[in-house]
Tab-separated table of C-alpha atoms (C1' of nucleotides) in Angstrom:
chain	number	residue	atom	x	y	z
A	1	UNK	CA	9.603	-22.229	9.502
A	2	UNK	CA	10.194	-19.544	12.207
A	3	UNK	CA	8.661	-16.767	10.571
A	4	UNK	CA	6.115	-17.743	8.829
A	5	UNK	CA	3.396	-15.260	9.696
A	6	UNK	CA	5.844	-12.306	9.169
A	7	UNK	CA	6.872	-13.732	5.826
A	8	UNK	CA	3.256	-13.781	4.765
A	9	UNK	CA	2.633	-10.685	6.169
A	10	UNK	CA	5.873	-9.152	4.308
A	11	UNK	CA	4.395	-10.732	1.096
A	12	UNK	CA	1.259	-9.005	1.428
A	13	UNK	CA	3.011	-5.801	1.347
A	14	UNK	CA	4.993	-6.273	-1.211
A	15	UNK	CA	2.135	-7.004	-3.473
A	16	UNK	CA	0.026	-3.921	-2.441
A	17	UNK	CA	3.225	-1.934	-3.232
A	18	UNK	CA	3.514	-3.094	-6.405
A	19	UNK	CA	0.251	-3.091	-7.444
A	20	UNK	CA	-0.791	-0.034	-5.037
A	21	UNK	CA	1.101	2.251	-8.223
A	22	UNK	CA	-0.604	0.254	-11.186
A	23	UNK	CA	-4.175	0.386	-9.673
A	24	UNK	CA	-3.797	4.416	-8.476
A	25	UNK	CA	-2.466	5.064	-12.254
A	26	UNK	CA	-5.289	3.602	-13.961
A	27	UNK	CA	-8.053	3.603	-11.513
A	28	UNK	CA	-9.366	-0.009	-9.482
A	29	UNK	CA	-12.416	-0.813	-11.413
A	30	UNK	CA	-10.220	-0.495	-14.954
A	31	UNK	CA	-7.640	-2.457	-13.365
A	32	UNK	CA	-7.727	-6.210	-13.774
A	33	UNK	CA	-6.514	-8.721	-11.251
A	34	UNK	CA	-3.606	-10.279	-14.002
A	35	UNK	CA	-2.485	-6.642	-14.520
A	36	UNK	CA	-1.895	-6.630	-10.726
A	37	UNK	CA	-0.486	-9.851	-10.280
A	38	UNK	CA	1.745	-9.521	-13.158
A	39	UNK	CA	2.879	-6.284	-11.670
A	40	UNK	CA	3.604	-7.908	-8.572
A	41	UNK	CA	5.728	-10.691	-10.094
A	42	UNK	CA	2.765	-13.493	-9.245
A	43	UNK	CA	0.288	-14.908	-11.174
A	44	UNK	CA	-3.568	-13.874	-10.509
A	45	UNK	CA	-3.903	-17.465	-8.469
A	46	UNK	CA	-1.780	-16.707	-6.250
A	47	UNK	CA	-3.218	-13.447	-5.538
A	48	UNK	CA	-6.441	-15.108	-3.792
A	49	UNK	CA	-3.599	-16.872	-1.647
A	50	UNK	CA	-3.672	-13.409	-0.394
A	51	UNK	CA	-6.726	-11.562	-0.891
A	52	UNK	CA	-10.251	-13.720	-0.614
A	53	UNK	CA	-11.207	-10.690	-3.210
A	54	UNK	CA	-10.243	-7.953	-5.611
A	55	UNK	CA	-12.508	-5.864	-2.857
A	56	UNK	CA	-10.610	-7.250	-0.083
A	57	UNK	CA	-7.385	-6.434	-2.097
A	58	UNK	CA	-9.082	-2.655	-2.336
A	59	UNK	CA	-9.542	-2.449	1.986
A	60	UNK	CA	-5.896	-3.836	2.243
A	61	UNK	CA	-4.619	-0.767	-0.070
A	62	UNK	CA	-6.520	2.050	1.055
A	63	UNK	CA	-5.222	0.711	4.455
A	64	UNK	CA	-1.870	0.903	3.354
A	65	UNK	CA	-1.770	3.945	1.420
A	66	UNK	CA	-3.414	6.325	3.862
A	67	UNK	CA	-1.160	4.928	6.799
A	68	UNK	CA	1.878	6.175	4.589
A	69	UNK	CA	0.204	9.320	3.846
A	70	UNK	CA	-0.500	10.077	7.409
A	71	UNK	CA	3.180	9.407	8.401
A	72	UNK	CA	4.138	11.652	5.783
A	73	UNK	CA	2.413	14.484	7.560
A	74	UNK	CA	2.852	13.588	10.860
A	75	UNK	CA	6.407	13.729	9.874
A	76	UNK	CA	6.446	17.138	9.812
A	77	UNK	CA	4.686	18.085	12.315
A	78	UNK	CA	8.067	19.756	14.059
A	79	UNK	CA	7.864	22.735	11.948
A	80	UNK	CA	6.418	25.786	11.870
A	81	UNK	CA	3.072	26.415	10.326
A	82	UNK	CA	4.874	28.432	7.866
A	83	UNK	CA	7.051	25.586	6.686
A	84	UNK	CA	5.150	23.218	6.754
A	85	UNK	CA	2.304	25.176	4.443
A	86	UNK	CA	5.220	25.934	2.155
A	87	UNK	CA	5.986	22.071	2.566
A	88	UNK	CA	2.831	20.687	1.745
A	89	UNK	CA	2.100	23.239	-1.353
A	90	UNK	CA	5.755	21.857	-2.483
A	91	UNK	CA	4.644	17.711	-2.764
A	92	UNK	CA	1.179	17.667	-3.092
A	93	UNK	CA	0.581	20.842	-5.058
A	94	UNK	CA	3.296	20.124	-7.397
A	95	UNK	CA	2.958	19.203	-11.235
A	96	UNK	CA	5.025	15.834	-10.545
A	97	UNK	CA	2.272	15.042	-8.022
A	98	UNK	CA	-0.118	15.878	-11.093
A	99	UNK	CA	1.916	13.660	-13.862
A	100	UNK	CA	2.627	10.791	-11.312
A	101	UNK	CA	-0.726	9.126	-9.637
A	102	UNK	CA	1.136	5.995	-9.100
A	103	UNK	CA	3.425	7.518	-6.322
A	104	UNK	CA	1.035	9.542	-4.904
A	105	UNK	CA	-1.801	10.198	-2.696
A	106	UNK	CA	-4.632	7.944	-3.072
A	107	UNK	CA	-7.454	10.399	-2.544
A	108	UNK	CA	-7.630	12.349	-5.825
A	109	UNK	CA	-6.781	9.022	-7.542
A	110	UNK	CA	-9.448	6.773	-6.340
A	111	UNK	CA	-12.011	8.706	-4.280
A	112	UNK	CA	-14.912	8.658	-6.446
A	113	UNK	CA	-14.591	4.897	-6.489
A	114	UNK	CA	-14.254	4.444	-2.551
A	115	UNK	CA	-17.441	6.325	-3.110
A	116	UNK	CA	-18.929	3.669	-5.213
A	117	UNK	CA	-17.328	0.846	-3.156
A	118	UNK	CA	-19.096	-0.945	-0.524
A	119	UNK	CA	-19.676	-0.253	2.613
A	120	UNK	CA	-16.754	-2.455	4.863
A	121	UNK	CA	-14.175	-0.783	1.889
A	122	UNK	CA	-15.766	2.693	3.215
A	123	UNK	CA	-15.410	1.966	6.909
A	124	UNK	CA	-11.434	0.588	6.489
A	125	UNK	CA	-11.138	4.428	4.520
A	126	UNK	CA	-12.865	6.358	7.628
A	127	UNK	CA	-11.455	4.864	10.025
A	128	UNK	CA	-7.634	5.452	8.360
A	129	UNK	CA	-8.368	9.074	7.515
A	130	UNK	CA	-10.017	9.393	10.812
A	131	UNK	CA	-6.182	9.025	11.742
A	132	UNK	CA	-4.687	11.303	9.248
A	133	UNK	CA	-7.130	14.031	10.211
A	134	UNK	CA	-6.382	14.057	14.022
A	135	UNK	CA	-2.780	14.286	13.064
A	136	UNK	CA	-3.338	17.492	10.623
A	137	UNK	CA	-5.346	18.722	13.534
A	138	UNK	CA	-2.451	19.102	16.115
A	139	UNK	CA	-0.926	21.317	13.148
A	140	UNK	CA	-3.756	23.212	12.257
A	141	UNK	CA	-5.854	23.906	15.124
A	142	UNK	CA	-9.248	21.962	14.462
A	143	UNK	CA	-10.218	18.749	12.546
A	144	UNK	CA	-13.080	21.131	10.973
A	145	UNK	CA	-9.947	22.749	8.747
A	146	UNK	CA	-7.537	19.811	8.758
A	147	UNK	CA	-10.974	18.654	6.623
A	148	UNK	CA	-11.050	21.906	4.573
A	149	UNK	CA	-7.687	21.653	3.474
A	150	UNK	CA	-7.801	18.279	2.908
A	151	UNK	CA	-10.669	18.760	0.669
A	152	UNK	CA	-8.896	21.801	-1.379
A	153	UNK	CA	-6.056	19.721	-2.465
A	154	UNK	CA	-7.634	16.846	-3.319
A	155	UNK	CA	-9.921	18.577	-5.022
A	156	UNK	CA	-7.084	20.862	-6.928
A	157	UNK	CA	-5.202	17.652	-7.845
A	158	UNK	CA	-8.759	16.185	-9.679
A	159	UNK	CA	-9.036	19.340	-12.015
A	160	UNK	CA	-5.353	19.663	-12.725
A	161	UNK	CA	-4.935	16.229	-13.874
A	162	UNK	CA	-7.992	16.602	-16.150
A	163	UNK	CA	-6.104	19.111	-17.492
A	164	UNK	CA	-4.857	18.568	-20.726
A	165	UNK	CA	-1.338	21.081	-21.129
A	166	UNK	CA	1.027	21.778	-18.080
A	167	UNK	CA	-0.129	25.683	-18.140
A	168	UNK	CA	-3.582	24.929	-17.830
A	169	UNK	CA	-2.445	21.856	-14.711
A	170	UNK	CA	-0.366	25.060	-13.562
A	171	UNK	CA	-3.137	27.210	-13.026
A	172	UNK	CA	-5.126	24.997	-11.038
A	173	UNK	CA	-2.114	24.088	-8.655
A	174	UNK	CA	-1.753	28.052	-8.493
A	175	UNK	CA	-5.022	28.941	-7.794
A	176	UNK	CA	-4.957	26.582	-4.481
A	177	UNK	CA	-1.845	28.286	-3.294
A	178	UNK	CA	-2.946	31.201	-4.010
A	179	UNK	CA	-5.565	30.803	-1.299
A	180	UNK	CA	-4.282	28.137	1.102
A	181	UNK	CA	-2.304	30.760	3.259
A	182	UNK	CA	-5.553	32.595	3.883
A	183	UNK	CA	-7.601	29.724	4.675
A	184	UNK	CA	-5.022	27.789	7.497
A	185	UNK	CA	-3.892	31.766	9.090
A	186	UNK	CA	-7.921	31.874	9.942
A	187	UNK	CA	-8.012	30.112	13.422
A	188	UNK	CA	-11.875	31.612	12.955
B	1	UNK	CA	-38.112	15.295	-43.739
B	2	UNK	CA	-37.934	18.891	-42.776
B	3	UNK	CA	-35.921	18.503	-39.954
B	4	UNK	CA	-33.404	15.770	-39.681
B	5	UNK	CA	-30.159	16.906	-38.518
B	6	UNK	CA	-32.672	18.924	-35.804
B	7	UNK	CA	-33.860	15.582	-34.849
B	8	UNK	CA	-30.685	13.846	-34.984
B	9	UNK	CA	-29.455	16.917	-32.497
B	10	UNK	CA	-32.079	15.895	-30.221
B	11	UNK	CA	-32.080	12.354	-30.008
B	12	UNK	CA	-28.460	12.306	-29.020
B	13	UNK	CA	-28.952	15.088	-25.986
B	14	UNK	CA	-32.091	12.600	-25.488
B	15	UNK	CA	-29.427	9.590	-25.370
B	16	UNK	CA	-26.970	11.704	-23.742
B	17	UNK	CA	-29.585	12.753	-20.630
B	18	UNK	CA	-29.988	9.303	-20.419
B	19	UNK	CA	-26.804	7.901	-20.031
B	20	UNK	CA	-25.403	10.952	-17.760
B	21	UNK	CA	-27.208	9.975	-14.877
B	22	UNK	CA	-26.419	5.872	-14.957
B	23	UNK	CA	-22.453	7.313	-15.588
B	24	UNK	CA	-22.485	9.511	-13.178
B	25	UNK	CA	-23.676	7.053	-10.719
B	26	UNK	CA	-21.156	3.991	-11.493
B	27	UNK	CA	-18.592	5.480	-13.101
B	28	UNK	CA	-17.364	5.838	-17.401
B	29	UNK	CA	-15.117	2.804	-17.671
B	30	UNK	CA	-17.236	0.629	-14.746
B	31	UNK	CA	-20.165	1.333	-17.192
B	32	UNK	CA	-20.925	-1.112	-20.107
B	33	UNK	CA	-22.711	0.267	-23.763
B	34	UNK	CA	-25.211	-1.926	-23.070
B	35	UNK	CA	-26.445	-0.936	-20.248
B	36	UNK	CA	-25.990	2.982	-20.899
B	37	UNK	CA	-28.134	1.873	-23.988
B	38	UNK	CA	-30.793	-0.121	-22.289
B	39	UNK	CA	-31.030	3.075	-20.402
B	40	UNK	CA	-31.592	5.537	-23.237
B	41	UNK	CA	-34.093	2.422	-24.486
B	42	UNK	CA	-32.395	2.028	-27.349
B	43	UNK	CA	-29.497	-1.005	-28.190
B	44	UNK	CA	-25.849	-0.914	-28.097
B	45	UNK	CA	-25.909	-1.213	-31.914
B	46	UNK	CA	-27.531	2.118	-32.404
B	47	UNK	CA	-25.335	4.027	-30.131
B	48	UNK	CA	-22.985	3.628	-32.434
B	49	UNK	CA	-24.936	5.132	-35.339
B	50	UNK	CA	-24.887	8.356	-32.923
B	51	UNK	CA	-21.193	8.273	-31.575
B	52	UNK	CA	-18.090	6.637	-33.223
B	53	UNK	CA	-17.173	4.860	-29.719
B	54	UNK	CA	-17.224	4.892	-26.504
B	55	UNK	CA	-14.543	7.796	-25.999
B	56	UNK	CA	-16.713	10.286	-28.040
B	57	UNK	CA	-19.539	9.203	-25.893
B	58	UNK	CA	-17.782	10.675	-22.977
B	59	UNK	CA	-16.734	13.790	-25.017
B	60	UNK	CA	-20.348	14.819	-25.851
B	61	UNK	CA	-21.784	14.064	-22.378
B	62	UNK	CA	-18.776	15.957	-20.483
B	63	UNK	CA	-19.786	18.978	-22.898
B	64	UNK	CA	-23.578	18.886	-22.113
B	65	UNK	CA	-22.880	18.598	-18.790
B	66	UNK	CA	-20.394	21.393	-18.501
B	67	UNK	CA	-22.797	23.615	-19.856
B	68	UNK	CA	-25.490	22.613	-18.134
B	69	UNK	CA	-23.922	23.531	-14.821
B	70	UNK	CA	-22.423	26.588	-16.029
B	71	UNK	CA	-25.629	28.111	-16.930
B	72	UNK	CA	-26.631	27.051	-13.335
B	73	UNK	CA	-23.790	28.863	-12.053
B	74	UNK	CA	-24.835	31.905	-14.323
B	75	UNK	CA	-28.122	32.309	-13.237
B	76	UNK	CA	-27.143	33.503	-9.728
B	77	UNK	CA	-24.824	35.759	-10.589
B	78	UNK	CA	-27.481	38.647	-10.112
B	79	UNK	CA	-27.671	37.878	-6.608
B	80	UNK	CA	-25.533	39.461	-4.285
B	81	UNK	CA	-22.275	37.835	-3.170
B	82	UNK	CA	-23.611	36.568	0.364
B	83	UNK	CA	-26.655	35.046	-1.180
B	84	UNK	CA	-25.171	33.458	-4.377
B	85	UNK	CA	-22.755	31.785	-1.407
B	86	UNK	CA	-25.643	30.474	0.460
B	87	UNK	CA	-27.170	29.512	-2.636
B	88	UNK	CA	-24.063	27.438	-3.474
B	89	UNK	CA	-23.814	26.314	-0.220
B	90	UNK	CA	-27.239	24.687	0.274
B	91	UNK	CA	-27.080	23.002	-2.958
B	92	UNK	CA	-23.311	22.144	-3.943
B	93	UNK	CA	-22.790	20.830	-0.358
B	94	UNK	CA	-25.310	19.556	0.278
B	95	UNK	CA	-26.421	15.688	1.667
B	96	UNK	CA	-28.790	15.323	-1.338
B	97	UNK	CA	-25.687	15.963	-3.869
B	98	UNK	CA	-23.526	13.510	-1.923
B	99	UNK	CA	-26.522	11.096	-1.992
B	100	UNK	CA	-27.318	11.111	-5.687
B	101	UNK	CA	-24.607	11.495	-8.439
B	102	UNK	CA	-26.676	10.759	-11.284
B	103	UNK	CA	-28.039	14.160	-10.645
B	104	UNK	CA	-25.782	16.074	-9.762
B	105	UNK	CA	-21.833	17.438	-11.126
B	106	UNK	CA	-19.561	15.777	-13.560
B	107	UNK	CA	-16.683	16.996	-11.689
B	108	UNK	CA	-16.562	14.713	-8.158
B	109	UNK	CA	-18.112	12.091	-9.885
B	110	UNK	CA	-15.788	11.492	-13.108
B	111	UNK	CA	-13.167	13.825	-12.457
B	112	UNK	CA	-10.186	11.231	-12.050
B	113	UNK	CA	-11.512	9.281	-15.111
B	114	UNK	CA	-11.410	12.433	-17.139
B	115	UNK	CA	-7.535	12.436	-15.965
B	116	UNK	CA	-6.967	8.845	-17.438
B	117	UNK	CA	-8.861	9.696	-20.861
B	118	UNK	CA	-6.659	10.605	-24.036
B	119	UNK	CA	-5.911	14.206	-24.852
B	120	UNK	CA	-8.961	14.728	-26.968
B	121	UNK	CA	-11.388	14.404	-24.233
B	122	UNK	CA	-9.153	16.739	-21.880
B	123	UNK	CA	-9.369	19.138	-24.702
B	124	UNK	CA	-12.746	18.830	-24.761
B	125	UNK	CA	-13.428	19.076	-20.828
B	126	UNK	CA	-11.107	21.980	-20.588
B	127	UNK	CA	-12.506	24.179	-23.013
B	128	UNK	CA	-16.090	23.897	-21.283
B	129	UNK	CA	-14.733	24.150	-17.644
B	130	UNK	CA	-13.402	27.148	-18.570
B	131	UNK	CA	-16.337	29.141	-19.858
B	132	UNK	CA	-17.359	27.592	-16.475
B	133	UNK	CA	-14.475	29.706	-14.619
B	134	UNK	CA	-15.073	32.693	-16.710
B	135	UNK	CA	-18.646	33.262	-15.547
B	136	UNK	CA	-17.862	32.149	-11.892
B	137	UNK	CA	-15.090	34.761	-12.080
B	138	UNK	CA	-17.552	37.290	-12.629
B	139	UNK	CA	-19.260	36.645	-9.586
B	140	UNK	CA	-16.435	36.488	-7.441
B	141	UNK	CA	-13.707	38.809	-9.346
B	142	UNK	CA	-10.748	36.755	-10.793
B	143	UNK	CA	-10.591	33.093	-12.185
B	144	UNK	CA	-7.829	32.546	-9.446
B	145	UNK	CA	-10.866	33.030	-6.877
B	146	UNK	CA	-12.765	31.144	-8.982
B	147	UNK	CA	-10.764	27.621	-9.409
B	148	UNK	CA	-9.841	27.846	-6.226
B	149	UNK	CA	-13.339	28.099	-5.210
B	150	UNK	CA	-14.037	25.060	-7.387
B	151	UNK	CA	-11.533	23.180	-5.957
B	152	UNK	CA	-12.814	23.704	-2.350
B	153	UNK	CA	-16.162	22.398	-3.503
B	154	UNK	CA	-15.389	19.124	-5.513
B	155	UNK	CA	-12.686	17.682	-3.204
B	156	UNK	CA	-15.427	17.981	-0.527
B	157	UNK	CA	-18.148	16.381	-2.469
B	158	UNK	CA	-15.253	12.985	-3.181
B	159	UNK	CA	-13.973	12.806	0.136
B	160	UNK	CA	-18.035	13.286	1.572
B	161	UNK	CA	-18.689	10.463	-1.098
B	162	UNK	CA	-16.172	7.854	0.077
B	163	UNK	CA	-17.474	8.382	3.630
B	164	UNK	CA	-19.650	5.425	5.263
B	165	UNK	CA	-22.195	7.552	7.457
B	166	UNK	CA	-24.289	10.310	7.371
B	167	UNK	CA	-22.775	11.879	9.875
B	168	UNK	CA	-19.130	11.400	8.606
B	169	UNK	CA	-20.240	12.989	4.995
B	170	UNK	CA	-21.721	15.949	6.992
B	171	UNK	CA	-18.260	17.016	8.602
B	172	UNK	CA	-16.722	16.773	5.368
B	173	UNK	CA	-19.809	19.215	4.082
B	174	UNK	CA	-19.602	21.465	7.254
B	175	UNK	CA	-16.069	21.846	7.389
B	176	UNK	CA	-15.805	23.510	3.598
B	177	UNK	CA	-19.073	25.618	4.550
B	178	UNK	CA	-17.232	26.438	7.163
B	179	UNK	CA	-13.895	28.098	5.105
B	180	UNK	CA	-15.419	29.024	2.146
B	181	UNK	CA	-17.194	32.332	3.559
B	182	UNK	CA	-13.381	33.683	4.715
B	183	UNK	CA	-12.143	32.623	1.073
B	184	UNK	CA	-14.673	34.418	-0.609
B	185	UNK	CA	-14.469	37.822	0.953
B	186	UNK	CA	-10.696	37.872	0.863
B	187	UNK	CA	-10.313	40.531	-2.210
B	188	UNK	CA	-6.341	39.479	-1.362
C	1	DG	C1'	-31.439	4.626	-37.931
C	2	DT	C1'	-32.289	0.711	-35.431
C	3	DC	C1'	-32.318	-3.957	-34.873
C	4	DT	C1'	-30.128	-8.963	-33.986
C	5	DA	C1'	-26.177	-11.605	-33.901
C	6	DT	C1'	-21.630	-12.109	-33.236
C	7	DA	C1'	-16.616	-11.544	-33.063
C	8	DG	C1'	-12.461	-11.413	-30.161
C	9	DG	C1'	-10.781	-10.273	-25.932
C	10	DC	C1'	-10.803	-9.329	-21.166
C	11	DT	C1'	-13.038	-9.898	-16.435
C	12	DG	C1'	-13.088	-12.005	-11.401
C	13	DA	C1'	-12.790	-16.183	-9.440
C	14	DT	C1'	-12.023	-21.352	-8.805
C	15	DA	C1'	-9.966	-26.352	-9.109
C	16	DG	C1'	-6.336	-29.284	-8.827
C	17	DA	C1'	-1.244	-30.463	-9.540
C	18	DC	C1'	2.988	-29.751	-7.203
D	1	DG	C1'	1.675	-20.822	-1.442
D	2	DT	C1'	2.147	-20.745	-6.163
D	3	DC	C1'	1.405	-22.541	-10.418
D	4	DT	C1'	-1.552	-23.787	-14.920
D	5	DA	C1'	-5.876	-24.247	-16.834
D	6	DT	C1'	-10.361	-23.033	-17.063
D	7	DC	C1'	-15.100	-21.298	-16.195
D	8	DA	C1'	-19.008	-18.266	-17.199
D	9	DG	C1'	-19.897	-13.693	-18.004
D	10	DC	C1'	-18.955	-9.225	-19.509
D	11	DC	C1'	-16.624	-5.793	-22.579
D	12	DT	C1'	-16.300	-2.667	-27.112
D	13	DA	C1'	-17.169	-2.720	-31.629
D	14	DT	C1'	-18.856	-4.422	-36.140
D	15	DA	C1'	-21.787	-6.796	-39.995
D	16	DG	C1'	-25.824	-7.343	-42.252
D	17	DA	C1'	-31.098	-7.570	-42.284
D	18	DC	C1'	-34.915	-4.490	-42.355
DNA sequence: GTCTATAGGCTGATAGAC
DNA sequence: GTCTATCAGCCTATAGAC
């Protein structure tokens, strides 16, 4: 046994993967601990091998997710404020972003129930955005519209998925790139 | 009985007033018919003598409460732009709204769950919203303008939501006061 | 139209074998 | 660490009395 803490550790990942999709597709509270251990190849014991919760399981996720979304921005951060704009409006504000919760950003997904969550799962989310938002900062100018913009596509992506036809979804995407240009060439 | 399809009418906007706020508040599918019942101080048995299940449930309240925040919306709209803003502003954005779901939009609070309903609810949800974006667009001169406006405001109110601290849920609040004025006045 | 009672299934979490 | 088996409680929805 020379690696036994990595091996756990690798484990641990590969069940939030799995079940990161599953739970960001159908929301956390409508998401039962079989589905996600099923999903993961394990049964629901096993799980609490794990996670001592389904609450702890939600802190390990949000963890996870926003780390990978942060590194996806930071990733870009080479570019010009031009490309990267036209980057970002691209991915996020995309109708496969709309279609596809499972792959993508956790934010429009499960906000509303990080909202309901309890306090230590709110502290493990502020203190990962925390990071994601000093990152956008160093492209944008100010953590003040790194915020802003944050806020306008998460909120775009919640209307256009309650959308029910792609024109309608289309729209609502639209309407945010419509005004995003404005709103980041405004160092105010 | 002079009156009983009036009084039918009423007693489900009576059950539907009810239920909004506890919904709101916890979420649709984290929400049992019992307790949504025991609210409205009536049983789980005679919900269903008022809607067919728990789906139409959510149909009916996301219409009331569409169109009881468009005629909020509406009733500023003889103001001039700068005050309906500030208006908006101090009320939309504000701590209180963060604070207290129950009594406040349907959009940051069940906005992803209206994404994971079946078509007929979308239908349902769009075709309010949109007499929603109609009169905003008269106010602020296209329905571009308009979602994107919307947008701005209810991706603030879910990330301010999922934040653990006052003053983490005022940034959030600040920094969309802070951009909406610039996206406002741009005619474009 | 509202009640009580209940069906049938799913929930998060635990105990003990291996 | 993972399995099977199981607990007590909750879920949506229905049946039948009044």
């Amino acid at each position: 046994m020379r690696y036994p803490a990595e091996h756990k550790q690798q484990k641990r990942q590969d069940l939030l993967r799995a079940s990161g999709a599953l739970i960001k597709e159908g929301g956390f509270s409508a998401t039962g601990i079989d589905a996600i251990a099923q999903a993961a190849g394990v049964t629901s014991g096993a799980m609490y091998s794990h996670f001592s919760s389904k609450s702890d399981l939600f802190k390990a996720l949000l963890e996870r997710e926003l780390q990978h979304s942060t590194e996806l921005w930071a990733g870009k951060l080479e570019q010009s404020l031009e490309q990267w704009l036209a980057y970002v409006m691209d991915h996020y504000l995309s109708l496969d972003h709309v279609k596809h919760p499972g792959t993508g950003c956790v934010l429009p997904a499960l906000g509303a129930e990080i909202g309901r969550a309890d306090p230590s799962v709110k502290a493990v989310f502020a203190h990962e955005l925390q990071k994601g938002i000093d990152s956008l900062s160093e492209r944008l100018g100010s953590p003040q519209l790194a915020t802003a913009v944050i806020s306008q596509m998460v909120g775009a992506l919640v209307l256009a998925r309650a959308m029910p036809t792609r024109q309608a979804q289309l729209a609502v995407l639209d309407a945010s790139k419509a005004v995003l240009p404005t709103l980041v060439a405004r160092p105010k």
